[in-house]
Coordinates of C-alpha atoms in Angstrom, one line a residue:
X673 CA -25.6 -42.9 -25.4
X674 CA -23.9 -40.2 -26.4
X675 CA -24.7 -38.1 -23.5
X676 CA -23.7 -41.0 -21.0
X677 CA -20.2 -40.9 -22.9
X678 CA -19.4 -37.5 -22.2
X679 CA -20.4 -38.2 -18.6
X680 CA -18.0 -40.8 -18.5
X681 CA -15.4 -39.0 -20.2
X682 CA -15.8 -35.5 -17.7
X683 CA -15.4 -38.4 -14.8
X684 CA -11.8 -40.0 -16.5
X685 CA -10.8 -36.6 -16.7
X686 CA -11.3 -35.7 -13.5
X687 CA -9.3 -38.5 -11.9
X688 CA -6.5 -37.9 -13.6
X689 CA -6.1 -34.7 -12.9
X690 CA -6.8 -34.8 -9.3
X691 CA -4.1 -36.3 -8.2
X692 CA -1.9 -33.8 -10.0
X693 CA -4.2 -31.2 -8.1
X694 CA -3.9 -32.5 -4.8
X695 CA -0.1 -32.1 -5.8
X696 CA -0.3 -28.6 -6.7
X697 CA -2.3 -27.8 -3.4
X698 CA -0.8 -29.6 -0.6
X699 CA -1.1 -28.4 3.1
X700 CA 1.6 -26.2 4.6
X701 CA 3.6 -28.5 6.4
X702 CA 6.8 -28.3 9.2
X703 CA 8.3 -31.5 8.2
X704 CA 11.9 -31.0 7.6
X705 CA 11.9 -27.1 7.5
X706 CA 14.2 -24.7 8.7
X707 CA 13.3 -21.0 10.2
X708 CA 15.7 -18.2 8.7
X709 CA 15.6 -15.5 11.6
X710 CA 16.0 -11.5 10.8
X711 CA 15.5 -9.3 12.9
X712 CA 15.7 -5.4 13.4
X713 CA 16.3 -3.7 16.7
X714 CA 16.3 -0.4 18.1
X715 CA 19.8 0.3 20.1
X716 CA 21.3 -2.1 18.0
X717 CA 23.0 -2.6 14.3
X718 CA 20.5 -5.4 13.8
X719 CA 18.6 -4.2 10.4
X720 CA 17.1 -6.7 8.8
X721 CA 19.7 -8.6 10.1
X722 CA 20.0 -12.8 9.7
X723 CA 20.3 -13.3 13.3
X724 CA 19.3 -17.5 13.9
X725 CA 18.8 -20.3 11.9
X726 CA 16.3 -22.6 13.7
X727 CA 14.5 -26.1 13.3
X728 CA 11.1 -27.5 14.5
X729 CA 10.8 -29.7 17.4
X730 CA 7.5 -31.2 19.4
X731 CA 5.2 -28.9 20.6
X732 CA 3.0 -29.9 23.7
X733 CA 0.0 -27.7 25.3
X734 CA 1.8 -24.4 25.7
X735 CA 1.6 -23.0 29.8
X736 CA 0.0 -20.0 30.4
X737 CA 3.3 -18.6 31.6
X738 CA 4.6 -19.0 28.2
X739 CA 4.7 -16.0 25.6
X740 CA 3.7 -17.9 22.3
X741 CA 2.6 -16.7 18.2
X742 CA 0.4 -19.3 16.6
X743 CA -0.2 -19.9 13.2
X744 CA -2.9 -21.8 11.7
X745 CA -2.3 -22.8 7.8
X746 CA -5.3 -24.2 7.1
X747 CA -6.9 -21.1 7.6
X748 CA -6.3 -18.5 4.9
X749 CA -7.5 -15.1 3.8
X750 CA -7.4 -12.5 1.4
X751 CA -4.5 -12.4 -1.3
X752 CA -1.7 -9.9 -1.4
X753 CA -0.9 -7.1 -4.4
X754 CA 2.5 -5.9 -2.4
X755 CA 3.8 -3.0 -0.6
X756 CA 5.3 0.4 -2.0
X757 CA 5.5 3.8 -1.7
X758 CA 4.3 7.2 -4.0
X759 CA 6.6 8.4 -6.6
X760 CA 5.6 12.2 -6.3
X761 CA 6.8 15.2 -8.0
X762 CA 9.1 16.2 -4.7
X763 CA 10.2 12.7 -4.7
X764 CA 11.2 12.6 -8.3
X765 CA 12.8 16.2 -7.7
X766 CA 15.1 15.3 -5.1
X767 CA 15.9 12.4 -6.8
X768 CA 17.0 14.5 -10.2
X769 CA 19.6 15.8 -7.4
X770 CA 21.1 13.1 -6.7
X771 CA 24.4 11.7 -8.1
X772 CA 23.9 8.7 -10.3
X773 CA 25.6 6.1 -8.0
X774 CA 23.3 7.4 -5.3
X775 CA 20.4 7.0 -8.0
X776 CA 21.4 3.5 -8.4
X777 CA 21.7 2.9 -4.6
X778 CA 18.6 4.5 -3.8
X779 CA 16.4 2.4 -6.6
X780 CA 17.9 -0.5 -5.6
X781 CA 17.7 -0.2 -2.2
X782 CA 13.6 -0.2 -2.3
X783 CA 12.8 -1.9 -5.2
X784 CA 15.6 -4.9 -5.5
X785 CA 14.2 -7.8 -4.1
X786 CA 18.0 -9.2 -3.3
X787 CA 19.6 -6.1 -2.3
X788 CA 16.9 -4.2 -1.6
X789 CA 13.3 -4.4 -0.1
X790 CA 11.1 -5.5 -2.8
X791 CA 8.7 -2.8 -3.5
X792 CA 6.1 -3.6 -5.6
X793 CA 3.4 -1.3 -5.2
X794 CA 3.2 2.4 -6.7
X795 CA 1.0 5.1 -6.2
X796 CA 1.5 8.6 -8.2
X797 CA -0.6 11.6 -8.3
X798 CA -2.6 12.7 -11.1
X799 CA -1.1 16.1 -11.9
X800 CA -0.1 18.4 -8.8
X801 CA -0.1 17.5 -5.2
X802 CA 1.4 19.4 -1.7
X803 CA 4.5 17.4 -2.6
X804 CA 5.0 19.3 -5.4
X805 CA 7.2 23.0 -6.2
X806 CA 3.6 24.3 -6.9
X807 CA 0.7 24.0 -8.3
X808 CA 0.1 22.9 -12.2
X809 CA -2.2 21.1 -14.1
X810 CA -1.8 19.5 -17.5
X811 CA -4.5 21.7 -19.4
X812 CA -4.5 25.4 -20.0
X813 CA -6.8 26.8 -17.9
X814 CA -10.4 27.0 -18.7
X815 CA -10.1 24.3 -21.4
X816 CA -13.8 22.2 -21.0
X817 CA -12.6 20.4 -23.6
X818 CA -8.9 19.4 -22.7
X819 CA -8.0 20.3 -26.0
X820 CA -4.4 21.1 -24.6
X821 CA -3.8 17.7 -22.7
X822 CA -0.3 17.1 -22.2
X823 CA 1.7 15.5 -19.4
X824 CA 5.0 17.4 -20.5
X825 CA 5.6 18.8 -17.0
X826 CA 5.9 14.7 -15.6
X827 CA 8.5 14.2 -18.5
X828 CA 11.3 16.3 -17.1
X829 CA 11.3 14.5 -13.2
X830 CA 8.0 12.2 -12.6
X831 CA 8.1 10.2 -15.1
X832 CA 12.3 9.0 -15.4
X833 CA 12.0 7.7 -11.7
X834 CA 8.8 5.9 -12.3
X835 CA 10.2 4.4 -14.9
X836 CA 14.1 4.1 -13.4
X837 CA 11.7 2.3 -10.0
X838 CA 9.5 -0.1 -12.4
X839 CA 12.8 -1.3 -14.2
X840 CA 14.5 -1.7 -10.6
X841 CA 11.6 -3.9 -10.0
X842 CA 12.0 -6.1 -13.0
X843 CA 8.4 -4.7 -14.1
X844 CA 7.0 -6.1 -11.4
X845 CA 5.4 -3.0 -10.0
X846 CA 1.7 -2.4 -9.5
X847 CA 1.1 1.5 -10.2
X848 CA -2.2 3.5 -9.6
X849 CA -3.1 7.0 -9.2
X850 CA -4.8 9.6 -7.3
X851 CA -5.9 12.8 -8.3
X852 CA -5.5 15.7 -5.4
X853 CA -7.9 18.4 -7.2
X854 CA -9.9 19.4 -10.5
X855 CA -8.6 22.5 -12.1
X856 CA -9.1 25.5 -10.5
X857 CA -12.1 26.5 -13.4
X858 CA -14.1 23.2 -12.9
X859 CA -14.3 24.1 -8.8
X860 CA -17.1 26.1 -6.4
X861 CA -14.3 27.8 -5.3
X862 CA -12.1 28.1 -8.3
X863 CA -9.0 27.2 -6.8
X864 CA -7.3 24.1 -6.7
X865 CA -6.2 24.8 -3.3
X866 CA -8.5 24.7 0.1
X867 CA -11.1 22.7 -0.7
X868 CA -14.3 23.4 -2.8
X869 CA -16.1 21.1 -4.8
X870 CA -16.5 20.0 -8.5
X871 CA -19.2 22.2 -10.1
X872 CA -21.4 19.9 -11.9
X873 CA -21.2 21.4 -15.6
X874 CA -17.8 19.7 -15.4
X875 CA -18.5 16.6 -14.3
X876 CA -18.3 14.8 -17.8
X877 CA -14.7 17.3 -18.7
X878 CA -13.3 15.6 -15.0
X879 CA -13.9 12.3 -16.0
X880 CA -12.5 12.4 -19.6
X881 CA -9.4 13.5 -17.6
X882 CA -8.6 10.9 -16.0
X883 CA -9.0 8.7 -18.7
X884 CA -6.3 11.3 -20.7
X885 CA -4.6 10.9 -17.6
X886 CA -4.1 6.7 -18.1
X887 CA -3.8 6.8 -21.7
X888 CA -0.8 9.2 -22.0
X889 CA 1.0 7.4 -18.9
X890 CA 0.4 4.3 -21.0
X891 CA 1.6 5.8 -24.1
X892 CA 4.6 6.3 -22.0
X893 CA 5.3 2.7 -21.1
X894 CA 3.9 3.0 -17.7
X895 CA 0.2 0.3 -17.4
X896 CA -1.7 1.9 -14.7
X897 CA -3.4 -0.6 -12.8
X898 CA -6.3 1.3 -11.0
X899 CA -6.8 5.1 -10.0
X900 CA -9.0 6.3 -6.7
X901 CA -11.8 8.8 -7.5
X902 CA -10.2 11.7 -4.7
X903 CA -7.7 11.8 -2.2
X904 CA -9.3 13.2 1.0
X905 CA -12.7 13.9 0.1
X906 CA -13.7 14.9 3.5
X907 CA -10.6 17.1 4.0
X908 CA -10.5 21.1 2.8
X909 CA -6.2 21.3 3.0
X910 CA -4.6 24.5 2.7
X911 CA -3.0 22.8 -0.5
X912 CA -4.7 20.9 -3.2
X913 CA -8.4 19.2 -2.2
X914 CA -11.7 18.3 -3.0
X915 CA -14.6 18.0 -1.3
X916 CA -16.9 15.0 -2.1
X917 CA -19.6 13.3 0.3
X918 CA -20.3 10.4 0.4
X919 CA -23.3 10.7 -2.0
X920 CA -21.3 13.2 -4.4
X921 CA -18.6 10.5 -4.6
X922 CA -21.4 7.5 -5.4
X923 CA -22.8 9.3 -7.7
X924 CA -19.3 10.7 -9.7
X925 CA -18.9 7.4 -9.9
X926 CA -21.8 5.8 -11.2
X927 CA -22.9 8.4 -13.7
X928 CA -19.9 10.3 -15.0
X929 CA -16.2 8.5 -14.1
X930 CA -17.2 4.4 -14.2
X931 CA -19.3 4.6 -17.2
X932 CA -16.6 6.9 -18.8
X933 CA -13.7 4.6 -17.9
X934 CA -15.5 1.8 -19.6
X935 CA -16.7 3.9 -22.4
X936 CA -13.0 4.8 -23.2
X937 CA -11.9 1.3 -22.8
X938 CA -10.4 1.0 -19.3
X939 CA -13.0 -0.7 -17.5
X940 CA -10.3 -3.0 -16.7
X941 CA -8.6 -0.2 -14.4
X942 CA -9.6 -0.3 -10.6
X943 CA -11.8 2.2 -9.4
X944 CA -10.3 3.0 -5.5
X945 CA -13.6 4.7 -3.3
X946 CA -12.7 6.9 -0.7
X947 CA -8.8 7.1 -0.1
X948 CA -9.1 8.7 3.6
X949 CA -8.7 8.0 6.6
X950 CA -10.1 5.2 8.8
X951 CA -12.5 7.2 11.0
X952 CA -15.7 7.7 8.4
X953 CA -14.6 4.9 6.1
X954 CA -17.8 2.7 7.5
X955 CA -20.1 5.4 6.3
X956 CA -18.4 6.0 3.1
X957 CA -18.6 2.2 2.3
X958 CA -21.9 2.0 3.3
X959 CA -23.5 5.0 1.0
X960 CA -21.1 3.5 -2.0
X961 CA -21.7 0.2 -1.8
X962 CA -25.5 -0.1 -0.8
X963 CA -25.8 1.5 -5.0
X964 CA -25.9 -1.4 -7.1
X965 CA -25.2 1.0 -9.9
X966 CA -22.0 2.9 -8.2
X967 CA -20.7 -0.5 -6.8
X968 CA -20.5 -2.3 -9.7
X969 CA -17.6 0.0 -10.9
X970 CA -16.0 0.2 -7.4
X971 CA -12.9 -2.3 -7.0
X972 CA -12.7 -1.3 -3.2
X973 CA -11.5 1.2 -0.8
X974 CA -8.5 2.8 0.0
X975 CA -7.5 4.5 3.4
X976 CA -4.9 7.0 5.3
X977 CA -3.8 6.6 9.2
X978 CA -3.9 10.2 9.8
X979 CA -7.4 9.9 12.2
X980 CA -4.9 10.4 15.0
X981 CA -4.8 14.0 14.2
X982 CA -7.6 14.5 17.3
X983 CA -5.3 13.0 19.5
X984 CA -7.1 9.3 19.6
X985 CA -5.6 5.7 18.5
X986 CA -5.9 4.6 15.2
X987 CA -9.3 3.4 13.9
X988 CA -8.4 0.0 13.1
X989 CA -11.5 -1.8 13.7
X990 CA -13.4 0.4 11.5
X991 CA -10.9 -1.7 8.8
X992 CA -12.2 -4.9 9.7
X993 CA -16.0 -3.6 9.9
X994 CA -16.0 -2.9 6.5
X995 CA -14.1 -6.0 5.3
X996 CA -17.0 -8.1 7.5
X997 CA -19.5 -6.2 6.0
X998 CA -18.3 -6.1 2.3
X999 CA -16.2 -8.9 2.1
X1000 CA -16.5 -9.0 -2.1
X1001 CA -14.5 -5.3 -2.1
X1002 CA -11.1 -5.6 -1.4
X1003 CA -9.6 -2.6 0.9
X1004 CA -5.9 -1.0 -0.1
X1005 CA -3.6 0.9 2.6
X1006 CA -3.3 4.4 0.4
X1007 CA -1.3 6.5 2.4
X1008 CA 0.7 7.5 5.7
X1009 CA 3.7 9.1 6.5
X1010 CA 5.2 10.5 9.7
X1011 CA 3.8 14.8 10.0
X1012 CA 5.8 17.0 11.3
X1013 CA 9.6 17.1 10.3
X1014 CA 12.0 17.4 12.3
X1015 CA 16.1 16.2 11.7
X1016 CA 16.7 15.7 14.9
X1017 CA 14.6 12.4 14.9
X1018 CA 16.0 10.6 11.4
X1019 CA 16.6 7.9 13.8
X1020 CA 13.2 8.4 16.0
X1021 CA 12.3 4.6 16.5
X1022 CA 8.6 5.1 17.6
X1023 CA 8.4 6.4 14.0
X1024 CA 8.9 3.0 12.6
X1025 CA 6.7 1.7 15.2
X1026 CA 3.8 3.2 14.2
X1027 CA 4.4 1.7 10.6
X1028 CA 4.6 -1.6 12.0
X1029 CA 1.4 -1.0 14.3
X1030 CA -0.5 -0.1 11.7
X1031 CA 0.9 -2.6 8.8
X1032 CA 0.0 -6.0 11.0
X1033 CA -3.1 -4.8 12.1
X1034 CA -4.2 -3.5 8.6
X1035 CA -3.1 -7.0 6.9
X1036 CA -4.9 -8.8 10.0
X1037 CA -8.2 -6.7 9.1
X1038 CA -8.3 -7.7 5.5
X1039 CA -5.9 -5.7 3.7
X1040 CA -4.4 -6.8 0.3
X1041 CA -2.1 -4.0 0.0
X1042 CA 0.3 -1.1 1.9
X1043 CA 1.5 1.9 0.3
X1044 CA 3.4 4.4 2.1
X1045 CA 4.0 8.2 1.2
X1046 CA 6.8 9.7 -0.8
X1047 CA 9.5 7.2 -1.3
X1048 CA 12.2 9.9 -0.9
X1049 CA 12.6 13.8 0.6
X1050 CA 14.9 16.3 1.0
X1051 CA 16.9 17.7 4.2
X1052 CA 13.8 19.5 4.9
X1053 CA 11.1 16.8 4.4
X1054 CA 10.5 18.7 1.1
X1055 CA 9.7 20.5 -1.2
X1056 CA 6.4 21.0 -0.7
X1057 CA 5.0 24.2 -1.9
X1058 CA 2.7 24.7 1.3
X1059 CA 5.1 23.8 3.9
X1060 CA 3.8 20.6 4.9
X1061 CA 6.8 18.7 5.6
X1062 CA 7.2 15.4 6.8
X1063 CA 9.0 12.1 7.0
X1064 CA 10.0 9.7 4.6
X1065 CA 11.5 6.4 4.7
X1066 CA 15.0 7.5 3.0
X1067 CA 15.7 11.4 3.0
X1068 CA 18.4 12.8 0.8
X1069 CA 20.9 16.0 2.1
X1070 CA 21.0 17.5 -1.4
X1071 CA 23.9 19.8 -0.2
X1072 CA 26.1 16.4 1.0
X1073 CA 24.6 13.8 -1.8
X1074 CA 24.1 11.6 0.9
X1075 CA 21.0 9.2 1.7
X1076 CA 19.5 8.8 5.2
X1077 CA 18.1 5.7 5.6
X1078 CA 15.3 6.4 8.7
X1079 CA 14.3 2.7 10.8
X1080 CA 10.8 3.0 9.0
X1081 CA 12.9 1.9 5.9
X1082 CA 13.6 -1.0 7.6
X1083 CA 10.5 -1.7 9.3
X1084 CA 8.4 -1.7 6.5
X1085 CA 11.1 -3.9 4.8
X1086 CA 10.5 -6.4 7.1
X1087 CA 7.1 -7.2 5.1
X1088 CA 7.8 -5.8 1.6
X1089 CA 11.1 -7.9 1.1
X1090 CA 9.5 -11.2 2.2
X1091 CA 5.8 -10.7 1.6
X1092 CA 5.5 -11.7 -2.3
X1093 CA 2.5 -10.5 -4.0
X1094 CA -0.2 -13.4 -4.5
X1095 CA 0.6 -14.5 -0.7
X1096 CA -2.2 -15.1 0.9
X1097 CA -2.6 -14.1 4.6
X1098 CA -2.3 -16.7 7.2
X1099 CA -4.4 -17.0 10.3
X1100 CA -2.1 -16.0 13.2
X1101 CA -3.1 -14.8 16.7
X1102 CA -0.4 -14.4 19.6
X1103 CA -1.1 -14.8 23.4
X1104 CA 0.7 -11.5 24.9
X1105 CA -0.5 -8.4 23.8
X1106 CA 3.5 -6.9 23.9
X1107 CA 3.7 -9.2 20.6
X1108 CA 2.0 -8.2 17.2
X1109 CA 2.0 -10.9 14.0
X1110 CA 0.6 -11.6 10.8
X1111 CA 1.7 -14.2 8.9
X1112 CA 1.7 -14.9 5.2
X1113 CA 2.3 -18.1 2.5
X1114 CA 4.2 -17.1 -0.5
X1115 CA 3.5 -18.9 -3.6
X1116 CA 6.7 -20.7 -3.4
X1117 CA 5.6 -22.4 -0.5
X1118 CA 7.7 -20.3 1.7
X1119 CA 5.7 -19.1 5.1
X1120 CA 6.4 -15.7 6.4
X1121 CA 6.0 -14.4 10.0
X1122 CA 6.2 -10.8 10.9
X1123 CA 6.9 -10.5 14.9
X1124 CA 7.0 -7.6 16.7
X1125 CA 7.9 -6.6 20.1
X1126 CA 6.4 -3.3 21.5
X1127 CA 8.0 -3.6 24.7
X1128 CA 11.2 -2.6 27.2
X1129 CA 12.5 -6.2 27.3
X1130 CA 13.2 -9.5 24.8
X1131 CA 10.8 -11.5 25.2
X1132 CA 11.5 -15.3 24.2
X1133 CA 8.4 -17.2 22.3
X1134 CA 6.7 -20.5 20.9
X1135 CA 6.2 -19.9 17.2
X1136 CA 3.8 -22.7 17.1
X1137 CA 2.0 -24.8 14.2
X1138 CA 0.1 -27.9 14.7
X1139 CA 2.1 -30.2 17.1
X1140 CA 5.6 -28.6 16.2
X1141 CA 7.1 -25.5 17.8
X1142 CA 10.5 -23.6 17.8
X1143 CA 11.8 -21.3 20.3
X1144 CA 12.4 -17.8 19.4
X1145 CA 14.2 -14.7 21.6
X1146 CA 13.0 -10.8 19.7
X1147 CA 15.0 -8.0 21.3
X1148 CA 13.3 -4.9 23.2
X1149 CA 11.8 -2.8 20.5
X1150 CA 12.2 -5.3 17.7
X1151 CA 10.4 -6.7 14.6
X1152 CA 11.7 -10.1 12.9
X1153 CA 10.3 -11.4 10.0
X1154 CA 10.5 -15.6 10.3
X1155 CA 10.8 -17.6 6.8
X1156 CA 10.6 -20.7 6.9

C-alpha cells in the first residue's frame, strides 16, 4: 500500500510540474521578433555599428541563385564559458603606464558588457612568460621544497589589473592559468628558457606548485577556475618552455599533478591537456584520453592557431576530430595573436579576419570557449624580454597615453559582447562559401548570429528559420552579429 502511494504521489508530482517545465523550455520561435543588425566593415566607420532593424516574413523554398544562412533551433550543441583575453605581466605593465582615465576606458572597453565587449574569459600565466621584462619565478632558486613561495612580484602590476578587469566585469569573469616553464633547477636543461624537460626527482615539487600557485591567487580574491598542465609542450621557444610528450604529459597528470590537486583540495579546478596548437592535438588526445587513470582528471583540451607557421591553412578539422571522437571532454580556444609586429598595419583588416576565421569555425567544431592573447601592448607589441613581438587587440603609445583600438578588437567583439556564457551553440550552415556563421541562444531567449563576409562585394542574404526569413545586405569585408 504504501509503496503504491508513493508511486502515486511521484506521478501527481510530475504533472504538475510539467507544465511549468514545458514553460521553462519552450522552442525558439520567430513569432513577433525583431532582428537588431550590427555590423563592422572594413573601408567604413561601421564598428559594431546598429545598422537595420528588421522583421520576419514567409519564407518559401529558397532558389539556388540565392545566398542564404540557415539556422536550425531545434538542434543544439555544446554550452558556452565566454570569450577573453590573457592578463600577462606586459599587459599589466603597459597598463601601470597608462593614465587613470585611459585605465578606466581601457577596462571598460573589453570587459563592460554595455559599453564595452563583454569579456568574460581570463587566462594568466603561472609565474614568467615571453610577455614578461624577464624571467622570474616565485621561489628562490633551488628550493625542492618551496619553502620561499611568494607571488610578491604579481602584486606590484599582475595582480591590480586582474582584479581592476574582474570588477569591470561585475565578477563575472572565468580565470585559469598556464604555466610557461618549471624553474630552471627542476629542468634537463636547467634553464627556464629553450626548452628541456622536467627531471623527474621534481615531479612531486612541480605539482605542489601549482597548487601554491591557486591558493595564493585565491588568498588574493582572485577563484581560479582551471589551470592547463603546459603551454606548448611540443615547442622548445627561445623563451620560456617545456617539453612534454604525449606520454610524459599523461602520466604528469595521472601520478603527480591530478592526484595532487585533489589531495590539496582543488579537485574542483579544471585540468586543461595540451594547450598547443591544432596540428598534433588528435594524437595528444588520443594518448591522454585512451588512460582511464590520466583522463579522469583531464577536463579537456586546450589549443593555439599558430600551425600556420609552415605555411599551411589552419587545422580546423583536427578540432572537430577530437570533439567526434571525445565528445565527454570539452575543448577551449587557449591562445592566438597576430606574430610579427609591425605599426604600419594597426588597421591591417586581414588581421581581424583571421580572428573571425578561426572563432566560427572553432565554435562550429565544438568549442565552449575563445581566449585571445595579451589584452593590451605597447607601441612596440611589447615588452617582451625575447623580442617576440606581436599584435594585440588594443595597443597603448606609452609616450602619447593614447589607446589604439586595432579591427580585431572589434571583430572578436562581435561574439564576446553578444555571446553570453551558458548559450548554447545553434545548428547553422550557410549555402555560399564567401559567408561564414555560427549561431548561438542566450539564456534570455535571445538568438545570436555571427555573419561574415570574406569577399570583394556585399552580398545580400536569407537568414532563414523554419518557414520565416528576413532579408539581410553584409558589406565587402564585413562581420554582423544578428540578435534577435
Amino acid at each position: 500500500m504504501k509503496k503504491n502511494s508513493y508511486k502515486i504521489f511521484c506521478l501527481l508530482l510530475t504533472l504538475t510540474a510539467f507544465p511549468q517545465l514545458q514553460k521553462n523550455k519552450q522552442e525558439f520561435t520567430t513569432n513577433g521578433k525583431k532582428i537588431t543588425v550590427y555590423t563592422t566593415a572594413d573601408n567604413s566607420k561601421l564598428r559594431i555599428t546598429p545598422t537595420d532593424n528588421l522583421v520576419f516574413s514567409a519564407s518559401k523554398q529558397p532558389l539556388e541563385t540565392e545566398t542564404a544562412v540557415f539556422v536550425e533551433p531545434k538542434k543544439t550543441f555544446q554550452t558556452f564559458i565566454g570569450i577573453g583575453g590573457a592578463i600577462t605581466d606586459a599587459s599589466a605593465e603597459v597598463f601601470a603606464k597608462l593614465s587613470k582615465e585611459k585605465q578606466a576606458e581601457f577596462l571598460k572597453a573589453y570587459y563592460d558588457t554595455q559599453n564595452g565587449i563583454g569579456y568574460s574569459l581570463l587566462r594568466t600565466t603561472i609565474h614568467s612568460s615571453d610577455f614578461s621584462s624577464g624571467s622570474y619565478t616565485y621561489i628562490k632558486e633551488g628550493d625542492k621544497d618551496l619553502k620561499t613561495f611568494n607571488i610578491n612580484h604579481d602584486r606590484q602590476y599582475r595582480i591590480p589589473m586582474i582584479k581592476g578587469a574582474m570588477k569591470a566585469a561585475n565578477n563575472n569573469i572565468v580565470l585559469y592559468v598556464a604555466p610557461w616553464s618549471p624553474p630552471a633547477f627542476m629542468k634537463s636543461n636547467k634553464d627556464m628558457l629553450k626548452g628541456g624537460t622536467l627531471l623527474p626527482e621534481y615531479n612531486q615539487a612541480w605539482a605542489n606548485y601549482y597548487v601554491k600557485f591557486i591558493k595564493a591567487y585565491e588568498k588574493e580574491g582572485m577563484p581560479i577556475w582551471g589551470t592547463s598542465v603546459q603551454n606548448e609542450p611540443m615547442a622548445a621557444q627561445t623563451w620560456e618552455s617545456c617539453i612534454y610528450s604525449a606520454e610524459a604529459e599523461r602520466d604528469f597528470i595521472k601520478n603527480f599533478l591530478g592526484p595532487t590537486m585533489k589531495k590539496a583540495g582543488l579537485g574542483d579546478k579544471k585540468i586543461i591537456a595540451w594547450d598547443h596548437n591544432r596540428d598534433l592535438m588528435n594524437q595528444r588526445a588520443n594518448v591522454i584520453y585512451s588512460d582511464p587513470e590520466a583522463s579522469k582528471y583531464v577536463w579537456g583540451m586546450g589549443f593555439h592557431w599558430y600551425e600556420t607557421w609552415t605555411g599551411g591553412a589552419p587545422m580546423f578539422d583536427n578540432v572537430k576530430q577530437v570533439n567526434q571522437d571525445y565528445p565527454d571532454k570539452k575543448l577551449l580556444f587557449t591562445e592566438g595573436c597576430i606574430e610579427k609586429f609591425d605599426p604600419a598595419k594597426y588597421q591591417f583588416w586581414p588581421n581581424a579576419e583571421r580572428y573571425g576565421v578561426s572563432m566560427i569555425n572553432d565554435f562550429n567544431n565544438g568549442t565552449v570557449g575563445w581566449t585571445d592573447w595579451n589584452v593590451l601592448l605597447d607601441q612596440n607589441g611589447g615588452p617582451n624580454h625575447v623580442g617576440n613581438f606581436c599584435f594585440a587587440p588594443i595597443h597603448a603609445n606609452t609616450t602619447t597615453g593614447e589607446l589604439i583600438y586595432t579591427p580585431s578588437y572589434y571583430y572578436i567583439g562581435h561574439f564576446s559582447k553578444f555571446i553570453r556564457p551558458n548559450a548554447k551553440r545553434v545548428s547553422t550552415a550557410v549555402s555560399r562559401s564567401s559567408l561564414l556563421s555560427t549561431s548561438f541562444l542566450n539564456t534570455d531567449g535571445k538568438m545570436i548570429t555571427v555573419v561574415m563576409n570574406q569577399s570583394d562585394i556585399s552580398v545580400t542574404y536569407n537568414l532563414i528559420i523554419a518557414s520565416e526569413k528576413t532579408v539581410v545586405t553584409i558589406p565587402a569585408r564585413a562581420i554582423q552579429t544578428l540578435v534577435y
